Short mmCIF file of C-alpha atoms in Angstrom, two decimals:
data_model
loop_
_atom_site.label_atom_id
_atom_site.label_comp_id
_atom_site.label_asym_id
_atom_site.label_seq_id
_atom_site.Cartn_x
_atom_site.Cartn_y
_atom_site.Cartn_z
CA UNK A 1 -71.24 63.77 66.50
CA UNK A 2 -69.42 60.93 64.81
CA UNK A 3 -66.80 58.84 66.48
CA UNK A 4 -63.35 58.75 64.98
CA UNK A 5 -61.72 55.36 64.38
CA UNK A 6 -58.93 54.38 66.64
CA UNK A 7 -55.45 55.34 65.58
CA UNK A 8 -52.94 52.49 64.78
CA UNK A 9 -50.28 51.98 67.41
CA UNK A 10 -47.22 54.01 66.70
CA UNK A 11 -43.99 52.24 66.26
CA UNK A 12 -41.66 52.48 69.25
CA UNK A 13 -38.92 55.01 68.96
CA UNK A 14 -35.55 53.57 69.11
CA UNK A 15 -33.87 53.95 72.40
CA UNK A 16 -30.56 55.89 72.26
CA UNK A 17 -28.98 53.26 74.39
CA UNK A 18 -29.49 50.53 71.64
CA UNK A 19 -32.22 48.26 70.52
CA UNK A 20 -35.03 47.56 72.86
CA UNK A 21 -34.71 44.63 75.18
CA UNK A 22 -36.80 41.68 74.25
CA UNK A 23 -36.54 38.01 73.25
CA UNK A 24 -33.62 37.35 70.91
CA UNK A 25 -34.37 37.09 67.14
CA UNK A 26 -34.99 33.62 65.74
CA UNK A 27 -31.85 32.95 63.68
CA UNK A 28 -33.66 30.14 61.88
CA UNK A 29 -36.52 32.35 60.65
CA UNK A 30 -36.77 32.80 56.97
CA UNK A 31 -35.00 35.91 55.64
CA UNK A 32 -36.93 38.51 53.59
CA UNK A 33 -36.23 39.95 50.22
CA UNK A 34 -36.08 43.73 49.27
CA UNK A 35 -39.80 43.42 48.33
CA UNK A 36 -40.68 42.30 51.82
CA UNK A 37 -41.54 38.68 50.69
CA UNK A 38 -40.13 35.82 52.40
CA UNK A 39 -37.26 34.05 50.60
CA UNK A 40 -37.96 30.67 49.16
CA UNK A 41 -36.46 27.88 51.18
CA UNK A 42 -35.36 26.24 47.92
CA UNK A 43 -32.64 28.76 47.20
CA UNK A 44 -29.32 27.12 48.12
CA UNK A 45 -27.12 28.91 50.43
CA UNK A 46 -24.04 30.66 49.03
CA UNK A 47 -21.17 28.20 48.46
CA UNK A 48 -18.00 29.58 49.77
CA UNK A 49 -15.11 29.87 47.35
CA UNK A 50 -12.89 26.94 48.12
CA UNK A 51 -10.37 27.10 45.29
CA UNK A 52 -10.85 23.47 44.43
CA UNK A 53 -12.33 22.22 41.15
CA UNK A 54 -15.92 20.95 41.36
CA UNK A 55 -17.88 18.95 38.90
CA UNK A 56 -20.66 21.48 39.06
CA UNK A 57 -18.37 24.39 38.32
CA UNK A 58 -16.45 22.71 35.48
CA UNK A 59 -19.72 21.67 33.81
CA UNK A 60 -21.16 25.06 34.13
CA UNK A 61 -18.22 26.69 32.41
CA UNK A 62 -17.97 23.99 29.88
CA UNK A 63 -21.74 24.30 28.87
CA UNK A 64 -21.40 28.15 28.61
CA UNK A 65 -18.34 27.68 26.38
CA UNK A 66 -20.05 25.12 24.24
CA UNK A 67 -23.12 27.18 23.80
CA UNK A 68 -21.18 30.11 22.52
CA UNK A 69 -19.43 27.85 19.95
CA UNK A 70 -22.67 26.30 18.80
CA UNK A 71 -24.01 29.68 18.06
CA UNK A 72 -21.01 30.59 16.00
CA UNK A 73 -21.41 30.24 12.39
CA UNK A 74 -17.64 30.16 11.83
CA UNK A 75 -17.25 26.84 13.73
CA UNK A 76 -19.97 25.07 11.66
CA UNK A 77 -18.29 26.33 8.45
CA UNK A 78 -14.85 25.15 9.75
CA UNK A 79 -16.43 21.67 10.46
CA UNK A 80 -17.74 21.52 6.80
CA UNK A 81 -14.48 22.56 5.36
CA UNK A 82 -12.65 20.04 7.53
CA UNK A 83 -14.77 17.25 6.27
CA UNK A 84 -14.32 18.34 2.67
CA UNK A 85 -10.61 18.52 2.90
CA UNK A 86 -10.24 15.09 4.62
CA UNK A 87 -12.67 13.59 2.19
CA UNK A 88 -10.73 14.92 -0.81
CA UNK A 89 -7.42 13.80 0.49
CA UNK A 90 -8.73 10.34 1.49
CA UNK A 91 -10.21 9.85 -2.00
CA UNK A 92 -6.93 10.99 -3.59
CA UNK A 93 -4.87 8.66 -1.55
CA UNK A 94 -7.14 5.67 -2.15
CA UNK A 95 -7.24 6.38 -6.02
CA UNK A 96 -3.45 6.95 -6.13
CA UNK A 97 -2.69 3.67 -4.33
CA UNK A 98 -5.19 1.83 -6.47
CA UNK A 99 -3.70 3.12 -9.71
CA UNK A 100 -0.34 2.01 -8.50
CA UNK A 101 -1.66 -1.56 -8.26
CA UNK A 102 -1.96 -1.68 -4.55
CA UNK A 103 -4.98 -3.86 -3.39
CA UNK A 104 -3.48 -5.88 -0.70
CA UNK A 105 -3.01 -5.23 3.04
CA UNK A 106 0.06 -3.20 2.48
CA UNK A 107 -2.20 -0.65 0.51
CA UNK A 108 -4.54 -0.63 3.35
CA UNK A 109 -1.83 0.15 5.95
CA UNK A 110 -0.51 3.00 3.76
CA UNK A 111 -3.82 4.48 3.27
CA UNK A 112 -4.82 4.40 6.93
CA UNK A 113 -1.42 5.73 8.00
CA UNK A 114 -1.61 8.73 5.59
CA UNK A 115 -5.10 9.58 6.49
CA UNK A 116 -4.41 9.46 10.24
CA UNK A 117 -1.17 11.52 9.92
CA UNK A 118 -3.07 14.03 7.77
CA UNK A 119 -5.85 14.39 10.31
CA UNK A 120 -3.27 14.95 13.02
CA UNK A 121 -1.68 17.63 10.95
CA UNK A 122 -5.03 19.31 10.47
CA UNK A 123 -5.65 18.95 14.19
CA UNK A 124 -2.45 20.69 15.15
CA UNK A 125 -3.48 23.64 12.84
CA UNK A 126 -7.04 23.85 14.26
CA UNK A 127 -6.66 23.10 17.93
CA UNK A 128 -4.72 26.22 18.86
CA UNK A 129 -7.55 28.40 17.62
CA UNK A 130 -10.05 26.71 20.02
CA UNK A 131 -8.52 27.97 23.22
CA UNK A 132 -5.80 30.35 22.37
CA UNK A 133 -8.14 33.38 22.92
CA UNK A 134 -10.32 31.81 25.50
CA UNK A 135 -9.06 33.66 28.59
CA UNK A 136 -7.62 36.97 27.25
CA UNK A 137 -10.50 37.21 24.94
CA UNK A 138 -13.08 37.07 27.73
CA UNK A 139 -10.86 39.45 29.80
CA UNK A 140 -11.07 41.98 26.97
CA UNK A 141 -14.81 41.77 26.67
CA UNK A 142 -15.20 41.89 30.38
CA UNK A 143 -16.98 38.53 30.72
CA UNK A 144 -14.04 36.91 32.60
CA UNK A 145 -14.64 39.16 35.66
CA UNK A 146 -18.12 38.10 35.87
CA UNK A 147 -17.18 34.50 36.19
CA UNK A 148 -14.44 35.26 38.70
CA UNK A 149 -17.03 37.27 40.88
CA UNK A 150 -19.10 34.06 41.22
CA UNK A 151 -18.28 31.11 43.44
CA UNK A 152 -16.55 29.41 40.62
CA UNK A 153 -12.84 28.74 41.50
CA UNK A 154 -10.03 29.32 39.05
CA UNK A 155 -9.72 25.66 38.46
CA UNK A 156 -13.46 25.45 37.47
CA UNK A 157 -12.97 28.14 34.94
CA UNK A 158 -9.74 26.66 33.49
CA UNK A 159 -10.97 23.09 33.37
CA UNK A 160 -14.30 24.06 31.93
CA UNK A 161 -12.68 26.05 29.26
CA UNK A 162 -10.26 23.32 28.44
CA UNK A 163 -13.00 20.66 28.49
CA UNK A 164 -15.07 22.77 25.99
CA UNK A 165 -11.98 23.31 23.71
CA UNK A 166 -11.23 19.56 23.75
CA UNK A 167 -14.75 18.49 22.98
CA UNK A 168 -14.67 20.98 20.05
CA UNK A 169 -11.49 19.51 18.78
CA UNK A 170 -12.94 15.90 19.13
CA UNK A 171 -15.83 17.20 16.96
CA UNK A 172 -13.44 17.70 14.17
CA UNK A 173 -11.93 14.29 14.86
CA UNK A 174 -15.32 12.66 14.80
CA UNK A 175 -15.98 14.26 11.33
CA UNK A 176 -13.04 12.50 10.07
CA UNK A 177 -14.15 9.05 11.45
CA UNK A 178 -15.89 8.02 8.30
CA UNK A 179 -12.79 8.56 6.16
CA UNK A 180 -10.69 6.77 8.80
CA UNK A 181 -13.05 3.81 8.67
CA UNK A 182 -12.84 3.84 4.86
CA UNK A 183 -9.10 3.60 4.99
CA UNK A 184 -9.21 0.95 7.75
CA UNK A 185 -11.62 -1.16 5.72
CA UNK A 186 -8.96 -1.63 3.00
CA UNK A 187 -7.35 -4.12 5.48
CA UNK A 188 -3.75 -4.53 6.93
CA UNK A 189 -4.24 -2.18 9.89
CA UNK A 190 -4.67 -4.06 13.14
CA UNK A 191 -7.80 -2.96 15.31
CA UNK A 192 -5.52 -2.23 18.42
CA UNK A 193 -3.06 -0.11 16.45
CA UNK A 194 -5.89 1.88 14.71
CA UNK A 195 -7.63 2.56 18.00
CA UNK A 196 -4.54 3.46 19.73
CA UNK A 197 -3.48 5.79 16.92
CA UNK A 198 -6.82 7.51 17.11
CA UNK A 199 -6.56 7.81 20.93
CA UNK A 200 -3.10 9.26 20.64
CA UNK A 201 -4.41 12.03 18.21
CA UNK A 202 -7.17 12.86 20.57
CA UNK A 203 -4.60 12.98 23.41
CA UNK A 204 -2.27 15.24 21.49
CA UNK A 205 -5.12 17.68 20.73
CA UNK A 206 -5.81 17.91 24.46
CA UNK A 207 -2.44 18.84 25.33
CA UNK A 208 -2.35 21.44 22.47
CA UNK A 209 -5.52 22.90 23.86
CA UNK A 210 -4.02 23.02 27.42
CA UNK A 211 -0.90 24.82 25.99
CA UNK A 212 -3.10 27.27 24.10
CA UNK A 213 -5.05 27.99 27.22
CA UNK A 214 -1.84 28.74 29.24
CA UNK A 215 -0.69 31.13 26.49
CA UNK A 216 -4.17 32.74 26.57
CA UNK A 217 -3.66 33.33 30.36
CA UNK A 218 -0.05 34.61 29.83
CA UNK A 219 -0.54 37.09 26.94
CA UNK A 220 -2.96 39.96 26.97
CA UNK A 221 -3.52 40.20 23.22
CA UNK A 222 -5.37 37.28 21.42
CA UNK A 223 -3.05 37.52 18.38
CA UNK A 224 -0.02 37.09 20.60
CA UNK A 225 -1.31 34.10 22.39
CA UNK A 226 -2.26 32.44 19.06
CA UNK A 227 1.24 33.07 17.75
CA UNK A 228 2.89 31.61 20.71
CA UNK A 229 0.71 28.42 20.60
CA UNK A 230 1.47 27.91 17.00
CA UNK A 231 5.26 28.46 17.62
CA UNK A 232 5.04 25.82 20.40
CA UNK A 233 3.28 23.35 18.05
CA UNK A 234 5.87 24.07 15.40
CA UNK A 235 8.70 23.44 17.90
CA UNK A 236 7.27 20.12 18.73
CA UNK A 237 6.49 19.11 15.20
CA UNK A 238 9.28 20.55 13.16
CA UNK A 239 11.76 21.98 15.66
CA UNK A 240 12.43 18.56 17.26
CA UNK A 241 13.79 16.84 14.10
CA UNK A 242 15.81 20.04 13.23
CA UNK A 243 17.31 20.18 16.68
CA UNK A 244 18.26 16.42 16.46
CA UNK A 245 19.88 16.97 13.06
CA UNK A 246 21.79 20.06 14.21
CA UNK A 247 23.15 18.31 17.38
CA UNK A 248 24.06 15.05 15.75
CA UNK A 249 27.60 16.38 14.98
CA UNK A 250 28.24 16.96 18.70
CA UNK A 251 27.66 13.39 19.79
CA UNK A 252 30.55 10.98 19.91
CA UNK A 253 31.52 9.29 16.65
CA UNK A 254 34.28 7.10 15.36
CA UNK A 255 35.18 3.79 13.86
CA UNK A 256 33.87 0.73 15.65
CA UNK A 257 33.48 -2.94 14.97
CA UNK A 258 29.90 -3.52 13.67
CA UNK A 259 28.17 -6.96 12.96
CA UNK A 260 27.00 -6.90 9.45
CA UNK A 261 24.71 -9.33 7.46
CA UNK A 262 25.85 -9.17 3.85
CA UNK A 263 28.55 -10.01 1.34
CA UNK A 264 31.87 -10.35 3.33
CA UNK A 265 34.01 -10.22 0.13
CA UNK A 266 33.42 -8.62 -3.28
CA UNK A 267 33.05 -11.93 -5.04
CA UNK A 268 30.60 -13.50 -2.61
CA UNK A 269 27.09 -14.39 -3.73
CA UNK A 270 25.87 -15.47 -0.37
CA UNK A 271 25.09 -13.22 2.59
CA UNK A 272 26.79 -14.08 5.84
CA UNK A 273 27.30 -12.48 9.26
CA UNK A 274 30.65 -10.87 9.65
CA UNK A 275 32.26 -7.84 11.36
CA UNK A 276 33.42 -4.65 9.86
CA UNK A 277 35.09 -1.59 11.02
CA UNK A 278 32.59 1.35 10.24
CA UNK A 279 32.05 4.97 11.16
CA UNK A 280 29.34 4.88 13.91
CA UNK A 281 27.38 7.93 15.23
CA UNK A 282 25.92 7.50 18.70
CA UNK A 283 22.62 9.17 18.18
CA UNK A 284 21.23 7.54 21.27
CA UNK A 285 22.55 10.58 23.13
CA UNK A 286 20.34 13.05 21.21
CA UNK A 287 17.43 10.94 19.99
CA UNK A 288 15.28 11.74 23.04
CA UNK A 289 14.57 14.99 21.08
CA UNK A 290 12.39 13.08 18.73
CA UNK A 291 10.37 11.45 21.40
CA UNK A 292 8.01 14.48 22.07
CA UNK A 293 7.23 14.90 18.40
CA UNK A 294 3.45 14.32 17.94
CA UNK A 295 3.86 12.45 14.61
CA UNK A 296 6.35 10.05 16.01
CA UNK A 297 4.22 9.30 19.08
CA UNK A 298 1.10 8.57 16.93
CA UNK A 299 3.25 6.58 14.32
CA UNK A 300 4.86 4.37 17.11
CA UNK A 301 1.48 3.72 18.81
CA UNK A 302 -0.11 2.87 15.41
CA UNK A 303 2.21 0.13 14.67
CA UNK A 304 1.00 -1.94 17.55
CA UNK A 305 0.25 -5.38 16.25
CA UNK A 306 1.47 -4.56 12.82
CA UNK A 307 2.59 -7.78 11.03
CA UNK A 308 6.10 -8.37 9.90
CA UNK A 309 6.52 -6.74 6.43
CA UNK A 310 9.64 -8.73 5.44
CA UNK A 311 11.87 -5.65 5.22
CA UNK A 312 13.87 -3.89 7.90
CA UNK A 313 11.96 -0.59 7.57
CA UNK A 314 8.35 -1.48 6.87
CA UNK A 315 6.36 -0.05 3.90
CA UNK A 316 3.82 2.12 5.33
CA UNK A 317 4.27 5.70 6.83
CA UNK A 318 3.71 4.95 10.47
CA UNK A 319 6.12 1.94 10.31
CA UNK A 320 8.85 3.99 8.56
CA UNK A 321 8.63 6.75 11.16
CA UNK A 322 8.62 4.35 14.08
CA UNK A 323 11.54 2.36 12.78
CA UNK A 324 13.58 5.48 11.92
CA UNK A 325 13.12 6.90 15.40
CA UNK A 326 13.88 3.58 17.13
CA UNK A 327 16.98 3.23 15.07
CA UNK A 328 18.17 6.58 16.33
CA UNK A 329 17.34 5.61 19.83
CA UNK A 330 19.53 2.55 19.51
CA UNK A 331 22.36 4.57 17.97
CA UNK A 332 25.42 2.69 16.89
CA UNK A 333 24.43 -0.44 18.88
CA UNK A 334 23.01 -3.34 17.03
CA UNK A 335 23.48 -5.39 13.86
CA UNK A 336 23.14 -4.12 10.44
CA UNK A 337 21.34 -5.92 7.63
CA UNK A 338 22.42 -5.07 4.14
CA UNK A 339 21.27 -8.17 2.32
CA UNK A 340 17.86 -6.84 1.04
CA UNK A 341 17.36 -9.66 -1.26
CA UNK A 342 16.97 -12.16 1.50
CA UNK A 343 13.58 -12.74 3.10
CA UNK A 344 14.59 -11.78 6.59
CA UNK A 345 12.01 -10.97 9.09
CA UNK A 346 11.55 -7.34 10.25
CA UNK A 347 13.32 -7.50 13.45
CA UNK A 348 13.57 -4.83 16.07
CA UNK A 349 16.47 -6.16 18.14
CA UNK A 350 18.26 -2.83 18.08
CA UNK A 351 15.03 -0.93 19.14
CA UNK A 352 12.76 -3.29 21.14
CA UNK A 353 11.09 -0.93 23.40
CA UNK A 354 8.34 1.25 22.13
CA UNK A 355 8.91 5.00 22.93
CA UNK A 356 5.41 6.36 22.58
CA UNK A 357 4.69 5.78 26.46
CA UNK A 358 7.61 8.21 27.16
CA UNK A 359 6.15 10.82 24.68
CA UNK A 360 2.83 10.40 26.51
CA UNK A 361 4.57 10.94 29.78
CA UNK A 362 6.23 14.19 28.54
CA UNK A 363 2.88 15.46 27.13
CA UNK A 364 1.12 14.69 30.52
CA UNK A 365 3.64 16.91 32.22
CA UNK A 366 3.31 19.69 29.69
CA UNK A 367 -0.57 19.49 29.72
CA UNK A 368 -0.63 19.42 33.57
CA UNK A 369 1.84 22.33 33.87
CA UNK A 370 0.04 24.39 31.29
CA UNK A 371 -3.21 23.89 33.14
CA UNK A 372 -1.81 24.71 36.51
CA UNK A 373 -0.18 27.86 35.13
CA UNK A 374 -3.61 28.99 33.58
CA UNK A 375 -5.26 28.36 36.94
CA UNK A 376 -2.68 30.31 38.84
CA UNK A 377 -3.10 33.28 36.48
CA UNK A 378 -6.89 33.30 37.22
CA UNK A 379 -6.52 32.87 41.03
CA UNK A 380 -8.37 35.52 43.09
CA UNK A 381 -7.03 37.92 44.50
CA UNK A 382 -4.90 38.46 41.44
CA UNK A 383 -1.37 39.03 42.07
CA UNK A 384 -0.08 40.04 38.66
CA UNK A 385 -1.95 40.72 35.40
CA UNK A 386 -0.66 41.01 31.84
CA UNK A 387 0.52 44.38 31.15
CA UNK A 388 -2.09 46.87 29.95
CA UNK A 389 -5.06 44.80 31.38
CA UNK A 390 -7.29 45.10 34.28
CA UNK A 391 -9.66 42.61 36.07
CA UNK A 392 -12.89 44.30 34.71
#
């Protein structure tokens, strides 16, 4: 007769009164996975959602966005088209100025100013497309809910998307660098003015990306957010001078005594200082509308260190724009120089204070407000969603 092997000990049956009495479980013991294997001690514990931006979260979202753009063929084609357009325009500007006989420092200032303002104009056309569909596009495809379900905060998502959009915009600006250096090499443009002008272009593109991100969080449809962003850019670029022109008739005007440098009498052949009663429009009350214009900000920053040109208005595009806005800021106050034949230095007695820092302040408020609005729209739990949308 063979002996049967001993039976394994049976598991104790659960007591109806609760778990069996015994020593308490070790809270520090490693947890087990669904497969019954102990979890690795290298796995970080879950990070609670704090709502504050973190460098890790911003970097994660920015890298995800950047990888999507790098895999896109349209973005590479856009860079190539951008470089071709800027190159052709730069070549045309240099050749045109060369045929007009310009080979001195004035030609260099004109070339650099035209190329920089053209790059700014292209940037205002391209920057809205980089982030105007960033949030509502992800919400439509359902990928936004995946990010919101993680430990990433709303600020991480918004700042990460903003960083990726701005880096993409800077890539377009970097492609333009060889052509800007070409125009700068012609001479006449101070290094400080050139650097500050390029920095202002990059700063304006950052604010435009932030505005586009806010529009993307506000509107459900991607086409609607893109249109609203372009309208905002048009309002800043074209709407501000139009509004200034339309409101000029509402400011106080009238005849006032003005100090004029010119011919006091019809028969004089020597310019002298004298006073005349002239019609004066006090544009200083409405000139603040021109300060947020992106072209005026870049132009006024670009004339930093510009040498005196011998005329009252300058002879390069950035000097002309800066002088015109400063004259409107001065309004009817200041002297008038009408003796163009005299070699008088280019004075700024009527508009001595640069206005581009005020424009930067306005843009900082606009960019910060747009970023805050986008983060509020992505906060969890969501309070309100765009009409016709859902979280996932």
